[in-house]
Amino acid sequence: MKALILVGGFGTRLRPLTLSRPKPLVEFGNKPMLLHQIEALAKVGVRHIVLAVSYRAEMLEQEMKIEADRLGIQISISHEKEPLGTAGPLALARDILCQDTDPFFVLNSDIICDFPFRDMIQFHQKHGKQGTIVVTKVEEPSKYGVVVYSAETGQIDSFVEKPQEFVSNKINAGMYIFSPEMLNRIQLRPTSIEKEVFPVMADEGHLYAMDLKGFWMDVGQPKDFLTGMCMYLTNLHEKSPESLYQGPGVVGNVLVDPTAKIGNSCRIGPNVTIGPNVIIEDGACVKRSTLLRGAVIKSHAWLSSCIVGWNSQVGQWVRMENVTVLGEDVMVKDELYINGGRILPHKAISASVPEPQIIM
C-alpha cells in the first residue's frame, strides 16, 4: 500500500520553532511529528510514502532517508513548485499512487492520535466506494466545518462550515483512504480537497465517514501542541506505561530521553516531555512543558505551559508560563518573568516580559 502526507507550507503557526526546522521535523513526544505517522503507516504494511512538500525539502529528505532505511520502506519527496492546496498534491503524485489498484492513505502532517489505519482499510473495503474520511468529535463545532452523515452506514450527506445551530459535532480529522479512481476527479492545479472535491463525492454517494476512537489533536500551533502532548502522554500511560519515566520528584506522566540529566529536589510533571541531552539543575519545577534537545534549565527555575527550543537556556529563579515558546538557542537571564512570550532564535533576554508578545 501507499500513502501521501501533506507536509506543505511554512509552519507559520508554530513559529518560532519552525524558523529552525520544518514543522514535520519538530519533535513531538521526543520524535519528529512526521515520524509518528510514518511508523504507524509502516506497521499496517504501507511500503511507499510520498511527502508532498513545498518548503525546505532538503532537510526533510535527508532525515527521512535514514528513517526509510530503518523501517524498510520507500519515502519519496513530491516537490511543489507552487503551493497546490490539499488536492493538487494528489494529482502531482498520481503516477506513484496509481501503480496498482490498492487504496492509498492521505494525511495532514500535523495531527496526532492513535492512528486507526487498520480499521480504515477494513471500513473502506466494506463500503466499497471511492473515499473514506475519519471524523472526530469536538466540544465547540461552531469553530469548524462539520460533517453530517448517517450513523448507521457512515455515508456522508453534507458538510456545514462553522454552523451557528447544532447539526453535528463531528469534524474532518485530516485522515483519508481513497481508491485510485478517485484521482480522476483532481487536476494538477491549486485545489482544496475539502471545498472542491469532497462535496461532489458526497453528492454522488462516494464518500463515507469513520468515527475515530480515542484522542485527536491538530498540533500545528503552540497551545494545541501542549494540549496534544498531554493527550499523547495519557495515551502512553494507558498503552505502554513502561515508556514513561519514574523517579524522585516526578508527578504524573513524564517522558524523558535517557541522555537527559535531572538534578536534586526537582519537581517534574505532570505532562512533561524532556528531550535528549537536556539538563535540569537542582530545585527546578517543570510542568506541562516540552524541553527540546540540549535545553538547560538552571536551578530553581519554574516553568508551566512552555516549549523550550533546542539548546536554549533558562536562568536561575526564572518564572515562565502561559504558553511561552523559546526558539532555538535563546538565553533567558536569571530572575526574569516571561508571560506568554514568543522569542525568536538566537536571542538573549535580559528584561522580564510581563505581557504576551513576540520578541524579535
Short mmCIF file of N, CA and C in Angstrom, two decimals, residues 5 7 26 108 114 146 193 201-202 207 222 234 239 296 301 308 314 328 339:
data_model
loop_
_atom_site.label_atom_id
_atom_site.label_comp_id
_atom_site.label_asym_id
_atom_site.label_seq_id
_atom_site.Cartn_x
_atom_site.Cartn_y
_atom_site.Cartn_z
N ILE A 5 1.48 12.12 2.47
CA ILE A 5 1.35 13.01 3.63
C ILE A 5 1.52 14.45 3.15
N VAL A 7 2.67 17.64 3.67
CA VAL A 7 3.64 18.30 4.55
C VAL A 7 3.58 19.81 4.37
N VAL A 26 9.83 19.01 13.77
CA VAL A 26 9.83 19.46 15.18
C VAL A 26 9.42 18.25 16.03
N ASN A 108 -2.95 14.77 6.79
CA ASN A 108 -2.34 16.06 7.13
C ASN A 108 -1.19 15.78 8.10
N ASP A 114 -4.21 8.15 17.98
CA ASP A 114 -3.88 6.72 17.92
C ASP A 114 -4.28 6.28 16.51
N VAL A 146 -18.28 21.09 9.92
CA VAL A 146 -18.70 19.79 10.46
C VAL A 146 -19.20 18.87 9.34
N ILE A 193 -9.21 20.04 -1.38
CA ILE A 193 -9.94 18.76 -1.37
C ILE A 193 -11.22 18.88 -0.55
N MET A 201 -18.09 14.39 -4.23
CA MET A 201 -18.06 12.95 -3.91
C MET A 201 -19.25 12.57 -3.02
N ALA A 202 -19.55 13.43 -2.03
CA ALA A 202 -20.67 13.14 -1.13
C ALA A 202 -22.00 13.13 -1.89
N LEU A 207 -18.60 9.03 -0.66
CA LEU A 207 -17.76 9.43 0.47
C LEU A 207 -18.40 8.98 1.79
N PRO A 222 1.39 26.36 19.11
CA PRO A 222 1.92 26.03 20.44
C PRO A 222 0.89 25.61 21.48
N THR A 234 -1.03 10.77 28.21
CA THR A 234 -2.10 9.98 28.84
C THR A 234 -2.28 8.66 28.10
N LYS A 239 -1.33 2.71 27.24
CA LYS A 239 -0.91 1.66 26.30
C LYS A 239 0.47 1.08 26.62
N VAL A 296 18.77 23.80 28.63
CA VAL A 296 19.30 23.82 30.01
C VAL A 296 18.36 24.66 30.87
N ALA A 301 14.47 27.42 38.64
CA ALA A 301 13.55 27.99 37.62
C ALA A 301 12.20 27.29 37.75
N VAL A 308 10.51 24.87 25.27
CA VAL A 308 11.87 25.43 25.29
C VAL A 308 12.64 24.82 24.11
N VAL A 314 17.48 28.57 30.27
CA VAL A 314 16.60 29.34 31.16
C VAL A 314 17.36 29.55 32.47
N GLU A 328 15.18 28.36 18.96
CA GLU A 328 16.48 27.71 19.15
C GLU A 328 17.50 28.69 19.73
N ASN A 339 5.85 35.90 30.48
CA ASN A 339 4.43 35.55 30.43
C ASN A 339 3.97 35.49 28.98
#
